[in-house]
Amino acid sequence: DSFASIRRGEIWRVVTPMFLHGDPFHLCFNMLWVYFLGSVIERLHGSIFFLSLTLGTQIAGMALQVLIPDADFIPPALRGSPFAIGASGAVYGLFGYLWIRPMIDPSYPIHMVPMNVVLMLGWLVACMTPLIPNVANGAHLGGLLAGMLAALVGHAIRR
């Protein structure tokens, strides 16, 4: 049961994986993206929104990572597991927010540089290949979808 510890009240386990990383490159890569994407969001929407978006998309990413079954009919790169670390769910959530929000709200003051979109989506796809093994792709996808949803909800609330 991947959620047994949560059911026992160990609620911190939904966020602590974002503070653990596999190596210094993994940590630096994630923190650079959190800095570049997050600082823009924090300046535009404030610290509480930034913190909420970061935690919400990280939790959504980890939830999808855990919920995807580890079954033979699923390609190995997309199989789920509760044994995942990193802040990639939050990184992809921040990216998803900043990527989609200006598309649905042309007056939004920030627009993603197209090369950054290609880089992030290219990395997402590359991680799903055997070239880059042992990646929590469910966390990437869950964070991205949660960030995109947050952009839609944020725009709807603003209207």
PDB file of C-alpha atoms in Angstrom:
ATOM      1  CA  ASP A   1       0.000   0.000   0.000  1.00  0.00           C
ATOM      2  CA  SER A   2       1.796   3.090  -1.258  1.00  0.00           C
ATOM      3  CA  PHE A   3      -0.300   5.370   0.961  1.00  0.00           C
ATOM      4  CA  ALA A   4      -0.019   3.358   4.213  1.00  0.00           C
ATOM      5  CA  SER A   5       2.266   5.881   5.891  1.00  0.00           C
ATOM      6  CA  ILE A   6      -0.067   8.750   4.944  1.00  0.00           C
ATOM      7  CA  ARG A   7      -3.034   6.881   6.416  1.00  0.00           C
ATOM      8  CA  ARG A   8      -1.043   6.471   9.642  1.00  0.00           C
ATOM      9  CA  GLY A   9      -0.852  10.255   9.878  1.00  0.00           C
ATOM     10  CA  GLU A  10       2.636  10.757   8.425  1.00  0.00           C
ATOM     11  CA  ILE A  11       1.317  13.573   6.241  1.00  0.00           C
ATOM     12  CA  TRP A  12       4.780  15.149   5.829  1.00  0.00           C
ATOM     13  CA  ARG A  13       5.620  12.313   3.427  1.00  0.00           C
ATOM     14  CA  VAL A  14       3.667  14.052   0.671  1.00  0.00           C
ATOM     15  CA  VAL A  15       6.192  16.917   0.561  1.00  0.00           C
ATOM     16  CA  THR A  16       9.492  15.611   1.955  1.00  0.00           C
ATOM     17  CA  PRO A  17      10.556  13.906  -1.320  1.00  0.00           C
ATOM     18  CA  MET A  18      10.984  17.368  -2.865  1.00  0.00           C
ATOM     19  CA  PHE A  19      13.839  18.072  -0.449  1.00  0.00           C
ATOM     20  CA  LEU A  20      15.756  14.924  -1.407  1.00  0.00           C
ATOM     21  CA  HIS A  21      17.741  14.559  -4.625  1.00  0.00           C
ATOM     22  CA  GLY A  22      19.775  11.781  -6.187  1.00  0.00           C
ATOM     23  CA  ASP A  23      22.939  13.790  -6.788  1.00  0.00           C
ATOM     24  CA  PRO A  24      24.217  17.395  -6.952  1.00  0.00           C
ATOM     25  CA  PHE A  25      23.295  17.738 -10.645  1.00  0.00           C
ATOM     26  CA  HIS A  26      19.692  16.717  -9.899  1.00  0.00           C
ATOM     27  CA  LEU A  27      19.502  19.252  -7.060  1.00  0.00           C
ATOM     28  CA  CYS A  28      21.096  22.079  -9.072  1.00  0.00           C
ATOM     29  CA  PHE A  29      18.922  21.438 -12.122  1.00  0.00           C
ATOM     30  CA  ASN A  30      15.717  21.528 -10.090  1.00  0.00           C
ATOM     31  CA  MET A  31      16.731  24.524  -7.979  1.00  0.00           C
ATOM     32  CA  LEU A  32      17.711  26.591 -11.025  1.00  0.00           C
ATOM     33  CA  TRP A  33      14.289  26.011 -12.543  1.00  0.00           C
ATOM     34  CA  VAL A  34      12.530  26.751  -9.245  1.00  0.00           C
ATOM     35  CA  TYR A  35      14.520  29.983  -9.015  1.00  0.00           C
ATOM     36  CA  PHE A  36      13.895  31.108 -12.611  1.00  0.00           C
ATOM     37  CA  LEU A  37      10.245  30.111 -12.814  1.00  0.00           C
ATOM     38  CA  GLY A  38       9.303  30.599  -9.184  1.00  0.00           C
ATOM     39  CA  SER A  39      10.784  34.069  -8.775  1.00  0.00           C
ATOM     40  CA  VAL A  40       8.595  35.329 -11.642  1.00  0.00           C
ATOM     41  CA  ILE A  41       5.475  33.775 -10.147  1.00  0.00           C
ATOM     42  CA  GLU A  42       6.298  35.068  -6.676  1.00  0.00           C
ATOM     43  CA  ARG A  43       6.820  38.635  -7.966  1.00  0.00           C
ATOM     44  CA  LEU A  44       3.531  38.538  -9.869  1.00  0.00           C
ATOM     45  CA  HIS A  45       1.317  36.756  -7.350  1.00  0.00           C
ATOM     46  CA  GLY A  46       3.056  36.892  -3.973  1.00  0.00           C
ATOM     47  CA  SER A  47       4.774  34.411  -1.693  1.00  0.00           C
ATOM     48  CA  ILE A  48       1.629  32.617  -0.502  1.00  0.00           C
ATOM     49  CA  PHE A  49       0.520  31.868  -4.060  1.00  0.00           C
ATOM     50  CA  PHE A  50       4.020  30.730  -5.025  1.00  0.00           C
ATOM     51  CA  LEU A  51       4.256  28.452  -1.991  1.00  0.00           C
ATOM     52  CA  SER A  52       0.753  27.055  -2.629  1.00  0.00           C
ATOM     53  CA  LEU A  53       1.459  26.421  -6.309  1.00  0.00           C
ATOM     54  CA  THR A  54       4.821  24.810  -5.539  1.00  0.00           C
ATOM     55  CA  LEU A  55       3.466  22.498  -2.856  1.00  0.00           C
ATOM     56  CA  GLY A  56       0.231  21.756  -4.718  1.00  0.00           C
ATOM     57  CA  THR A  57       1.946  20.783  -7.948  1.00  0.00           C
ATOM     58  CA  GLN A  58       4.590  18.753  -6.117  1.00  0.00           C
ATOM     59  CA  ILE A  59       1.903  16.837  -4.230  1.00  0.00           C
ATOM     60  CA  ALA A  60      -0.078  16.297  -7.455  1.00  0.00           C
ATOM     61  CA  GLY A  61       3.046  15.045  -9.188  1.00  0.00           C
ATOM     62  CA  MET A  62       3.936  12.620  -6.411  1.00  0.00           C
ATOM     63  CA  ALA A  63       0.319  11.436  -6.228  1.00  0.00           C
ATOM     64  CA  LEU A  64       0.329  10.542  -9.922  1.00  0.00           C
ATOM     65  CA  GLN A  65       3.750   8.914  -9.556  1.00  0.00           C
ATOM     66  CA  VAL A  66       2.413   6.683  -6.781  1.00  0.00           C
ATOM     67  CA  LEU A  67      -0.970   6.008  -8.401  1.00  0.00           C
ATOM     68  CA  ILE A  68       0.373   4.757 -11.740  1.00  0.00           C
ATOM     69  CA  PRO A  69       0.553   0.983 -11.408  1.00  0.00           C
ATOM     70  CA  ASP A  70       3.842  -0.872 -11.658  1.00  0.00           C
ATOM     71  CA  ALA A  71       2.373  -3.289 -14.200  1.00  0.00           C
ATOM     72  CA  ASP A  72       3.853  -5.146 -17.152  1.00  0.00           C
ATOM     73  CA  PHE A  73       1.434  -3.572 -19.632  1.00  0.00           C
ATOM     74  CA  ILE A  74       2.846  -0.093 -18.855  1.00  0.00           C
ATOM     75  CA  PRO A  75       6.185   0.872 -20.459  1.00  0.00           C
ATOM     76  CA  PRO A  76       8.960   0.748 -17.826  1.00  0.00           C
ATOM     77  CA  ALA A  77       9.652   4.491 -18.058  1.00  0.00           C
ATOM     78  CA  LEU A  78       6.038   5.276 -17.151  1.00  0.00           C
ATOM     79  CA  ARG A  79       5.511   2.838 -14.301  1.00  0.00           C
ATOM     80  CA  GLY A  80       4.663   4.282 -10.929  1.00  0.00           C
ATOM     81  CA  SER A  81       6.455   3.872  -7.646  1.00  0.00           C
ATOM     82  CA  PRO A  82       6.330   5.463  -4.207  1.00  0.00           C
ATOM     83  CA  PHE A  83      10.136   5.473  -4.235  1.00  0.00           C
ATOM     84  CA  ALA A  84      10.704   8.831  -5.918  1.00  0.00           C
ATOM     85  CA  ILE A  85      12.681  11.892  -4.894  1.00  0.00           C
ATOM     86  CA  GLY A  86      13.143  15.396  -6.208  1.00  0.00           C
ATOM     87  CA  ALA A  87      11.260  18.607  -6.844  1.00  0.00           C
ATOM     88  CA  SER A  88      10.494  17.898 -10.500  1.00  0.00           C
ATOM     89  CA  GLY A  89       6.742  17.807  -9.913  1.00  0.00           C
ATOM     90  CA  ALA A  90       6.923  21.369  -8.605  1.00  0.00           C
ATOM     91  CA  VAL A  91       9.296  22.446 -11.385  1.00  0.00           C
ATOM     92  CA  TYR A  92       6.952  21.127 -14.058  1.00  0.00           C
ATOM     93  CA  GLY A  93       4.011  22.645 -12.189  1.00  0.00           C
ATOM     94  CA  LEU A  94       5.587  26.105 -12.213  1.00  0.00           C
ATOM     95  CA  PHE A  95       6.460  25.638 -15.881  1.00  0.00           C
ATOM     96  CA  GLY A  96       2.933  24.466 -16.732  1.00  0.00           C
ATOM     97  CA  TYR A  97       1.461  27.507 -15.017  1.00  0.00           C
ATOM     98  CA  LEU A  98       3.714  29.997 -16.816  1.00  0.00           C
ATOM     99  CA  TRP A  99       3.322  28.193 -20.136  1.00  0.00           C
ATOM    100  CA  ILE A 100      -0.492  28.062 -20.176  1.00  0.00           C
ATOM    101  CA  ARG A 101      -1.501  31.219 -18.309  1.00  0.00           C
ATOM    102  CA  PRO A 102      -0.456  33.671 -21.073  1.00  0.00           C
ATOM    103  CA  MET A 103      -2.139  31.492 -23.694  1.00  0.00           C
ATOM    104  CA  ILE A 104      -5.516  31.874 -22.027  1.00  0.00           C
ATOM    105  CA  ASP A 105      -4.912  35.394 -20.698  1.00  0.00           C
ATOM    106  CA  PRO A 106      -3.131  37.533 -23.318  1.00  0.00           C
ATOM    107  CA  SER A 107      -2.819  40.379 -20.805  1.00  0.00           C
ATOM    108  CA  TYR A 108      -0.689  38.196 -18.512  1.00  0.00           C
ATOM    109  CA  PRO A 109       2.619  40.081 -18.234  1.00  0.00           C
ATOM    110  CA  ILE A 110       4.951  37.093 -18.720  1.00  0.00           C
ATOM    111  CA  HIS A 111       5.239  34.890 -21.792  1.00  0.00           C
ATOM    112  CA  MET A 112       7.511  31.859 -21.872  1.00  0.00           C
ATOM    113  CA  VAL A 113      10.442  32.054 -24.248  1.00  0.00           C
ATOM    114  CA  PRO A 114       9.670  29.420 -26.921  1.00  0.00           C
ATOM    115  CA  MET A 115      13.107  27.809 -26.503  1.00  0.00           C
ATOM    116  CA  ASN A 116      12.374  27.238 -22.791  1.00  0.00           C
ATOM    117  CA  VAL A 117       9.130  25.488 -23.724  1.00  0.00           C
ATOM    118  CA  VAL A 118      11.005  23.281 -26.186  1.00  0.00           C
ATOM    119  CA  LEU A 119      13.679  22.562 -23.563  1.00  0.00           C
ATOM    120  CA  MET A 120      11.192  21.593 -20.849  1.00  0.00           C
ATOM    121  CA  LEU A 121       8.966  19.504 -23.115  1.00  0.00           C
ATOM    122  CA  GLY A 122      12.004  17.944 -24.775  1.00  0.00           C
ATOM    123  CA  TRP A 123      13.402  16.946 -21.386  1.00  0.00           C
ATOM    124  CA  LEU A 124      10.004  15.535 -20.418  1.00  0.00           C
ATOM    125  CA  VAL A 125       9.984  13.314 -23.501  1.00  0.00           C
ATOM    126  CA  ALA A 126      13.697  12.408 -23.247  1.00  0.00           C
ATOM    127  CA  CYS A 127      13.171  11.206 -19.677  1.00  0.00           C
ATOM    128  CA  MET A 128      10.546   8.776 -20.958  1.00  0.00           C
ATOM    129  CA  THR A 129      13.094   6.992 -23.118  1.00  0.00           C
ATOM    130  CA  PRO A 130      15.658   4.397 -22.037  1.00  0.00           C
ATOM    131  CA  LEU A 131      18.358   7.055 -22.543  1.00  0.00           C
ATOM    132  CA  ILE A 132      17.574   8.586 -19.139  1.00  0.00           C
ATOM    133  CA  PRO A 133      16.629   5.785 -16.725  1.00  0.00           C
ATOM    134  CA  ASN A 134      15.151   5.920 -13.222  1.00  0.00           C
ATOM    135  CA  VAL A 135      13.122   9.091 -13.641  1.00  0.00           C
ATOM    136  CA  ALA A 136       9.826   9.735 -11.847  1.00  0.00           C
ATOM    137  CA  ASN A 137       7.960  10.543 -15.048  1.00  0.00           C
ATOM    138  CA  GLY A 138       4.615  10.358 -13.285  1.00  0.00           C
ATOM    139  CA  ALA A 139       5.769  13.198 -11.035  1.00  0.00           C
ATOM    140  CA  HIS A 140       6.770  15.262 -14.077  1.00  0.00           C
ATOM    141  CA  LEU A 141       3.412  14.679 -15.767  1.00  0.00           C
ATOM    142  CA  GLY A 142       1.347  15.155 -12.614  1.00  0.00           C
ATOM    143  CA  GLY A 143       3.100  18.418 -11.773  1.00  0.00           C
ATOM    144  CA  LEU A 144       2.734  19.697 -15.335  1.00  0.00           C
ATOM    145  CA  LEU A 145      -0.987  18.893 -15.451  1.00  0.00           C
ATOM    146  CA  ALA A 146      -1.555  20.457 -12.024  1.00  0.00           C
ATOM    147  CA  GLY A 147       0.277  23.635 -13.073  1.00  0.00           C
ATOM    148  CA  MET A 148      -1.758  23.853 -16.259  1.00  0.00           C
ATOM    149  CA  LEU A 149      -4.964  23.362 -14.269  1.00  0.00           C
ATOM    150  CA  ALA A 150      -3.863  26.070 -11.809  1.00  0.00           C
ATOM    151  CA  ALA A 151      -3.418  28.456 -14.753  1.00  0.00           C
ATOM    152  CA  LEU A 152      -6.948  27.728 -15.951  1.00  0.00           C
ATOM    153  CA  VAL A 153      -8.397  28.153 -12.455  1.00  0.00           C
ATOM    154  CA  GLY A 154      -6.357  31.320 -11.852  1.00  0.00           C
ATOM    155  CA  HIS A 155      -7.616  32.843 -15.049  1.00  0.00           C
ATOM    156  CA  ALA A 156     -11.229  31.882 -14.282  1.00  0.00           C
ATOM    157  CA  ILE A 157     -10.981  33.436 -10.809  1.00  0.00           C
ATOM    158  CA  ARG A 158      -9.465  36.623 -12.213  1.00  0.00           C
ATOM    159  CA  ARG A 159     -12.361  36.947 -14.674  1.00  0.00           C
TER     160      ARG A 159
END
